[in-house]
PDB file of C-alpha atoms in Angstrom:
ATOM      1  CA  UNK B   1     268.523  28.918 123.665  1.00 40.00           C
ATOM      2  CA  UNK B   2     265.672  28.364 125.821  1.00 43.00           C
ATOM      3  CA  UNK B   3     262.768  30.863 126.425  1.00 49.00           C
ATOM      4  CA  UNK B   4     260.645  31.268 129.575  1.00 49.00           C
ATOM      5  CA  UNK B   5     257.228  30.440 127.901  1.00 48.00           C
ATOM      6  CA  UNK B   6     258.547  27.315 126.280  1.00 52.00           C
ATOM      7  CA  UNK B   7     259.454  25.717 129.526  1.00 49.00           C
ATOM      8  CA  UNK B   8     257.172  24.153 132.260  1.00 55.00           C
ATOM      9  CA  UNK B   9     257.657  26.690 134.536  1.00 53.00           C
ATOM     10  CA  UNK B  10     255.039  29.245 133.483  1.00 60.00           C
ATOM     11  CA  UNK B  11     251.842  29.375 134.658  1.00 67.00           C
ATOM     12  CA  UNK B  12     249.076  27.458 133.811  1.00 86.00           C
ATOM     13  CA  UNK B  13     251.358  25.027 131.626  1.00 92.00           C
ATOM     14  CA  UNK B  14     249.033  22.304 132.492  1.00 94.00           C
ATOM     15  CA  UNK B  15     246.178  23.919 131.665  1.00 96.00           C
ATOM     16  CA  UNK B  16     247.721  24.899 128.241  1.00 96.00           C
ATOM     17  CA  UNK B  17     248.938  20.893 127.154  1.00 96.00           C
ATOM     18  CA  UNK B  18     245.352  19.866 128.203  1.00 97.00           C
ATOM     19  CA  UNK B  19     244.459  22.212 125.330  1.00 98.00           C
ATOM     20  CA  UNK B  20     247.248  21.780 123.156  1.00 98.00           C
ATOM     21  CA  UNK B  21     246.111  17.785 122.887  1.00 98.00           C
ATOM     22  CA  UNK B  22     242.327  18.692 122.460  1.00 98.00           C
ATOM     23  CA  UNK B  23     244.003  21.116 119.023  1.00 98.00           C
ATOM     24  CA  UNK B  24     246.315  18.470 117.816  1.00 98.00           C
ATOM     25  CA  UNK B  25     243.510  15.987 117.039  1.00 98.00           C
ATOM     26  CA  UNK B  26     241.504  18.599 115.440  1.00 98.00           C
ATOM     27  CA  UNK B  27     244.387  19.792 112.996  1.00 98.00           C
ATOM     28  CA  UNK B  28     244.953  17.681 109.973  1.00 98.00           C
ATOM     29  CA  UNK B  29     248.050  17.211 107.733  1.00 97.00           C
ATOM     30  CA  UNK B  30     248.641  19.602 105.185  1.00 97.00           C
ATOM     31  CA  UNK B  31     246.114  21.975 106.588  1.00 98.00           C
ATOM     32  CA  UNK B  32     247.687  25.985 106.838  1.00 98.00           C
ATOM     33  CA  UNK B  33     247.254  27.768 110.313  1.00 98.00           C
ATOM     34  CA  UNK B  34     247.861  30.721 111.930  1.00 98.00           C
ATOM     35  CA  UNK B  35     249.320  31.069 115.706  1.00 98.00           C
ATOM     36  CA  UNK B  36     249.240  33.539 118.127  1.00 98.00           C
ATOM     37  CA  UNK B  37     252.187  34.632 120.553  1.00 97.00           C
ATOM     38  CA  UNK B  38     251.018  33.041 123.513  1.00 96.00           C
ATOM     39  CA  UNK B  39     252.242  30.750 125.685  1.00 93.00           C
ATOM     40  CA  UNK B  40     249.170  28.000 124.683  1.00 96.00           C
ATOM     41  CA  UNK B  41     250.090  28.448 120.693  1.00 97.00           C
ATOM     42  CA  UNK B  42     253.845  27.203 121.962  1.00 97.00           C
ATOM     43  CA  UNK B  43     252.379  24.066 123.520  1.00 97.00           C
ATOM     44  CA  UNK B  44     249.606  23.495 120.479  1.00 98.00           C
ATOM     45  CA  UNK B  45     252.624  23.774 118.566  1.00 98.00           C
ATOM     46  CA  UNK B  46     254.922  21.882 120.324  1.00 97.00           C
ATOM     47  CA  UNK B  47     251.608  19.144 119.787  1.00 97.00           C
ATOM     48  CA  UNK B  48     251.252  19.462 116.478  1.00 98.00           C
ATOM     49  CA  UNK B  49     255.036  18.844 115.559  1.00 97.00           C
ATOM     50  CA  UNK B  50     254.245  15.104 114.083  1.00 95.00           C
ATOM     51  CA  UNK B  51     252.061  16.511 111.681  1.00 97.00           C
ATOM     52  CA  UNK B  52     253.017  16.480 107.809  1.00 96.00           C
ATOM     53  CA  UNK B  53     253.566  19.016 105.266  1.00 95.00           C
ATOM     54  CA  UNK B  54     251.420  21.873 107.084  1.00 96.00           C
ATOM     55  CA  UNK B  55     252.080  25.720 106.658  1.00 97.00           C
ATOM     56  CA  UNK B  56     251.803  27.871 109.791  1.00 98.00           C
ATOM     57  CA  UNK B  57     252.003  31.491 109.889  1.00 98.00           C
ATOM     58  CA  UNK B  58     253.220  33.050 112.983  1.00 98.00           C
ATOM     59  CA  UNK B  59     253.669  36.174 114.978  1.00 98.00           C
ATOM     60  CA  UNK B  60     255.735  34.433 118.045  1.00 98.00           C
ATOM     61  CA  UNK B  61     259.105  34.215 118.175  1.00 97.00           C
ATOM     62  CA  UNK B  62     259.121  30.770 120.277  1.00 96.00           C
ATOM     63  CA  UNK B  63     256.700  29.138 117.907  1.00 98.00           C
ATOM     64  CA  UNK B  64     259.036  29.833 115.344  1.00 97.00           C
ATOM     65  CA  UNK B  65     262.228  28.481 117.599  1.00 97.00           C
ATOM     66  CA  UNK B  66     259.448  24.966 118.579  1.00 96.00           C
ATOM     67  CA  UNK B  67     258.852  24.779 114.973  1.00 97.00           C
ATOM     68  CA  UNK B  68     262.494  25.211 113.936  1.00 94.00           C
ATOM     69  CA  UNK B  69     263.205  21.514 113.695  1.00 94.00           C
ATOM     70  CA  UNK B  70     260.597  19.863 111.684  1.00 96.00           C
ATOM     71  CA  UNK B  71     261.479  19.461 108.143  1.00 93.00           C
ATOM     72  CA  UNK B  72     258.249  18.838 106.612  1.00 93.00           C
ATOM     73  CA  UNK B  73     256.143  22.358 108.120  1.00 96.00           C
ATOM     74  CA  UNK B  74     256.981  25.838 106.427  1.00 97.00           C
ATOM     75  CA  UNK B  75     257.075  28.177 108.887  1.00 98.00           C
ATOM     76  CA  UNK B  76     256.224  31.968 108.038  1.00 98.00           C
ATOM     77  CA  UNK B  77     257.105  34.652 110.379  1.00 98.00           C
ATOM     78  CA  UNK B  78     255.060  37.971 110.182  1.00 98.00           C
ATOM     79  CA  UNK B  79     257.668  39.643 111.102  1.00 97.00           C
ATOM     80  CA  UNK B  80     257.115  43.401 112.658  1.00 97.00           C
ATOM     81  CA  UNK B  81     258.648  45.055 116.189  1.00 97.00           C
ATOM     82  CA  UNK B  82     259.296  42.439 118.351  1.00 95.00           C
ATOM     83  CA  UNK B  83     257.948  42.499 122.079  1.00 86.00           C
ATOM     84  CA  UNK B  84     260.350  41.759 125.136  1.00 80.00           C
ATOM     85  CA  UNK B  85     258.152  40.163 127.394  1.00 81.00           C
ATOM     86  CA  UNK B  86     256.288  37.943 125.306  1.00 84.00           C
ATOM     87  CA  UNK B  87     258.365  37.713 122.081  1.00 93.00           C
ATOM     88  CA  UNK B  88     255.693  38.566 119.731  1.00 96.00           C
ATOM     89  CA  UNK B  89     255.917  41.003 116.086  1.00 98.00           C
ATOM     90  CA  UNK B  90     253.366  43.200 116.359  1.00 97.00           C
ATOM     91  CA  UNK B  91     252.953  46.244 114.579  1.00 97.00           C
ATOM     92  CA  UNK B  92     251.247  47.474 111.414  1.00 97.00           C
ATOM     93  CA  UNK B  93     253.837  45.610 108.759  1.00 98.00           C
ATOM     94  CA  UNK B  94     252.563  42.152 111.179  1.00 98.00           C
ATOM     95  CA  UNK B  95     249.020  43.068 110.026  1.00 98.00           C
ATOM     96  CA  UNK B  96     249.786  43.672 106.910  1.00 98.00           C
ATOM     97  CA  UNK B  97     251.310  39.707 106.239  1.00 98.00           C
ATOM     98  CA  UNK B  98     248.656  38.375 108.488  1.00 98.00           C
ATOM     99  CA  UNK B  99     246.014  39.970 105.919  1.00 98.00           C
ATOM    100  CA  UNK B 100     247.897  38.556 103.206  1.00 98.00           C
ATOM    101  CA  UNK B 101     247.052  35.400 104.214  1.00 98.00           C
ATOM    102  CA  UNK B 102     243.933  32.774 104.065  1.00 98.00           C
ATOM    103  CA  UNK B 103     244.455  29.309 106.246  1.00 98.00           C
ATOM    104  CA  UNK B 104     242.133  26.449 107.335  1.00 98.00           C
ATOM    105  CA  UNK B 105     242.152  27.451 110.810  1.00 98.00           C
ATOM    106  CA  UNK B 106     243.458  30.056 113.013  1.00 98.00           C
ATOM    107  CA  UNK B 107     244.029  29.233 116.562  1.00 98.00           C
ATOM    108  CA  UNK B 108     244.709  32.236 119.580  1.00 98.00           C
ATOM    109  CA  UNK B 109     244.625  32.934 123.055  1.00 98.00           C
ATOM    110  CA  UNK B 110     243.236  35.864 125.065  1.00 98.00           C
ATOM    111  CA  UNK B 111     243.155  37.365 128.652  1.00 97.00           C
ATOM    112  CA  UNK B 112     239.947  37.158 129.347  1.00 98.00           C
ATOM    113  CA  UNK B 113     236.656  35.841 128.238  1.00 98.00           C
ATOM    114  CA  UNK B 114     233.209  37.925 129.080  1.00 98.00           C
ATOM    115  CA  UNK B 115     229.626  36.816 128.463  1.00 98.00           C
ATOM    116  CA  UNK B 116     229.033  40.326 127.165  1.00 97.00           C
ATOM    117  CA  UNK B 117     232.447  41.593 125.992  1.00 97.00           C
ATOM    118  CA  UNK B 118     233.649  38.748 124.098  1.00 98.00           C
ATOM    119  CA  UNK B 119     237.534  38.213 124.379  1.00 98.00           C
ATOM    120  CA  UNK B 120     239.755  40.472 125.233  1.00 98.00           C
ATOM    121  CA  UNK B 121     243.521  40.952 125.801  1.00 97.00           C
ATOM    122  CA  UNK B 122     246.093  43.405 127.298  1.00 95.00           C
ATOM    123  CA  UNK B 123     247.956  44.697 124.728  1.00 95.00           C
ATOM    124  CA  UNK B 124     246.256  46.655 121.717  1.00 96.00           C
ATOM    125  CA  UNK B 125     248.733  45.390 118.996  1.00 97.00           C
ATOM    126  CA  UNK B 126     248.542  41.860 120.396  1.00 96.00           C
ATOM    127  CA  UNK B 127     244.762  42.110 119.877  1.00 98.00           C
ATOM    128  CA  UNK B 128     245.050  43.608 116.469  1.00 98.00           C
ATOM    129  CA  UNK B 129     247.267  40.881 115.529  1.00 98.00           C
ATOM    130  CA  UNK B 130     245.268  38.308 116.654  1.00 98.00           C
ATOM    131  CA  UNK B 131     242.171  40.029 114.946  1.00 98.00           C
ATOM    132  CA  UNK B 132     243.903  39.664 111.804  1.00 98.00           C
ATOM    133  CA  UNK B 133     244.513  36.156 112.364  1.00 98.00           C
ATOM    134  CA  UNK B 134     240.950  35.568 113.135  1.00 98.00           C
ATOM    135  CA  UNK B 135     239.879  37.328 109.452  1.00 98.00           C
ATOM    136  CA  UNK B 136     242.007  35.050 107.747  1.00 98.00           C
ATOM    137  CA  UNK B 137     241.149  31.627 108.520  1.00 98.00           C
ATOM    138  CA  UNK B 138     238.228  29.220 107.802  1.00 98.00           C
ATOM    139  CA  UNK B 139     237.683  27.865 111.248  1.00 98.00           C
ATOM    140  CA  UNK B 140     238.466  30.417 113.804  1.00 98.00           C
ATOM    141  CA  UNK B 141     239.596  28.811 117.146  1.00 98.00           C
ATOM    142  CA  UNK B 142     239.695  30.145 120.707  1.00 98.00           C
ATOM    143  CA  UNK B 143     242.296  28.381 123.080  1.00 98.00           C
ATOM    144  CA  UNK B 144     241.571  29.655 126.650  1.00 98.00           C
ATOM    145  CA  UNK B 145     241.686  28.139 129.517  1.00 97.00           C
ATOM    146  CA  UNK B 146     239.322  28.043 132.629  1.00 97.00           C
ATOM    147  CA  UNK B 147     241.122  30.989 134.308  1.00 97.00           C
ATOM    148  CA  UNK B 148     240.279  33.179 131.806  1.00 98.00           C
ATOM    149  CA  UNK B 149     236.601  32.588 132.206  1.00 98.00           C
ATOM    150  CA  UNK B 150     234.874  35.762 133.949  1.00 98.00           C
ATOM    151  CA  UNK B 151     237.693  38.295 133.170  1.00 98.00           C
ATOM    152  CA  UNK B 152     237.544  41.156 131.195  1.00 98.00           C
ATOM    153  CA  UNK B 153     241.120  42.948 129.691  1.00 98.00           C
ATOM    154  CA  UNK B 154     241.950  45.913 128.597  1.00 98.00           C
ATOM    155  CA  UNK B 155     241.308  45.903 124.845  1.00 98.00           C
ATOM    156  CA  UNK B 156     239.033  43.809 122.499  1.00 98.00           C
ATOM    157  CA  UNK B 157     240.250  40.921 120.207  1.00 98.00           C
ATOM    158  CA  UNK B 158     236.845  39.581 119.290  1.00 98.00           C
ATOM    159  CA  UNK B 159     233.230  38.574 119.816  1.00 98.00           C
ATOM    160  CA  UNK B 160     231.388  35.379 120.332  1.00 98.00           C
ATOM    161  CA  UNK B 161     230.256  35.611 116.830  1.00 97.00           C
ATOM    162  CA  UNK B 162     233.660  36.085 115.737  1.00 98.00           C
ATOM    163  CA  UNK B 163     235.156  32.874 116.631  1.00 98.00           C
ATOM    164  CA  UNK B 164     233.841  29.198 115.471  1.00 98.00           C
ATOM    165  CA  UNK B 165     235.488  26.834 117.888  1.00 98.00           C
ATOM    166  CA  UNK B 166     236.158  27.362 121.899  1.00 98.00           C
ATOM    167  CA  UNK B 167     238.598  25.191 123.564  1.00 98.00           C
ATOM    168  CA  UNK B 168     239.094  25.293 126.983  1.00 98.00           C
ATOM    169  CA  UNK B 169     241.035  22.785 129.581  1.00 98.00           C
ATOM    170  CA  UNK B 170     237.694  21.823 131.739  1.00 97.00           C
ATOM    171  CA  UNK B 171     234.027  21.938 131.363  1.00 98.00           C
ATOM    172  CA  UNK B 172     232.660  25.377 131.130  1.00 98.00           C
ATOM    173  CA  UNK B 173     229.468  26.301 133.660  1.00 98.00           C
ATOM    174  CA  UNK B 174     226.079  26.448 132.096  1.00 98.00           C
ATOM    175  CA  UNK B 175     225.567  30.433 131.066  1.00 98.00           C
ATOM    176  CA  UNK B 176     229.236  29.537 129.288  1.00 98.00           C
ATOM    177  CA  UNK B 177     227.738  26.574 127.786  1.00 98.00           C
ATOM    178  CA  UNK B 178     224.281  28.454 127.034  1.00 98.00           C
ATOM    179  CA  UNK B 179     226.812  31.284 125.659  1.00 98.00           C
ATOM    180  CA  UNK B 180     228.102  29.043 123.082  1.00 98.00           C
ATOM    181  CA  UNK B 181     224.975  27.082 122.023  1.00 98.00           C
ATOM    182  CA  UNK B 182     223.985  30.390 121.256  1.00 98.00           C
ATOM    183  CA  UNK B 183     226.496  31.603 119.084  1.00 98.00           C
ATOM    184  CA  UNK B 184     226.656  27.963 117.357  1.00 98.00           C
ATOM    185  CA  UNK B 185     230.127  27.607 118.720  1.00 98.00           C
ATOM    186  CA  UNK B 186     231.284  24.420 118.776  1.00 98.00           C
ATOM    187  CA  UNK B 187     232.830  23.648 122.499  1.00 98.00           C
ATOM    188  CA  UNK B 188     235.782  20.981 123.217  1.00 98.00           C
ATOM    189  CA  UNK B 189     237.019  19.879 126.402  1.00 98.00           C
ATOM    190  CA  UNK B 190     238.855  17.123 128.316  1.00 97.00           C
ATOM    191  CA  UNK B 191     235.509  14.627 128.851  1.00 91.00           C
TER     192      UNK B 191
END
């Protein structure tokens, strides 16, 4: 079975295994996580398959179907009312296992990223989701590319403060730079 975000034909895939390399070194073995449903969490995960004996808890269907094969990881699906489009569990009963939850780090996406309203997304439930995920972990990691720079979505997943690592596929500009000195957010990108 193959699934459109999985394959190299989506958008931005480049973009997203830049990232997904920059995550895999920071990830050790045996460390929990926590991945969004987004198309970058199927490539970090899809990099982080030689990894040993790590837990992952996840609200995306394809991270679940990348992750199927690798003996050593225990996968956890939230569960909750799946999404056509994106094949995410969303929902109240997703927040509810998310909550249940504490990792070493907690890695999601986003729509857009706004000097003054933080990071949002599209989808309400997505963002709630990925709220929880953020409560839950140690280090809190934004993937996001450079596209996502400048844009503002429809609903809130978090603010600067909220998040303790940003990685993004290029060098950001200056006021993003400034942004993140700010916050004491530690920034990592292809040098």
């Amino acid at each position: 079975m193959t699934f459109p975000l999985i394959s190299e034909k989506s958008r931005g895939w480049r973009r997203s295994k830049k990232i997904a390399r920059l995550i895999a070194d920071m990830v050790r073995d045996g460390e929990a996580l926590m991945l969004d449903a987004s198309s970058t969490d199927v490539y970090i995960a899809r990099a982080l398959k030689e990894k040993k004996k790590t837990d992952s808890v996840t609200n995306s269907v394809e991270v679940i179907v990348e992750l199927f094969d690798v003996p050593e990881w225990t996968v956890i699906s939230t569960g909750g009312v799946s999404r056509e489009k994106s094949f995410a569990l969303v929902g109240p009963r997703t927040d509810e296992v998310l909550s249940s939850y504490h990792v070493d780090k907690a890695i999601i996406s986003c729509k857009g990223v706004d000097l003054e309203n933080g990071f949002t997304d599209s989808d309400e439930q997505d963002a709630s989701s990925k709220r929880m995920m953020l409560y839950a972990a140690k280090e809190r990691i934004l993937a996001a590319d450079h596209s996502k720079f400048g844009n503002t979505a429809f609903t809130k997943v978090a603010e600067w403060a909220d998040i303790t690592k940003f990685v993004t596929d290029q060098k950001p500009e200056e006021k993003w730079l400034q942004k993140l000195k700010e916050h004491r957010i530690d920034c990592v990108f292809p040098k």
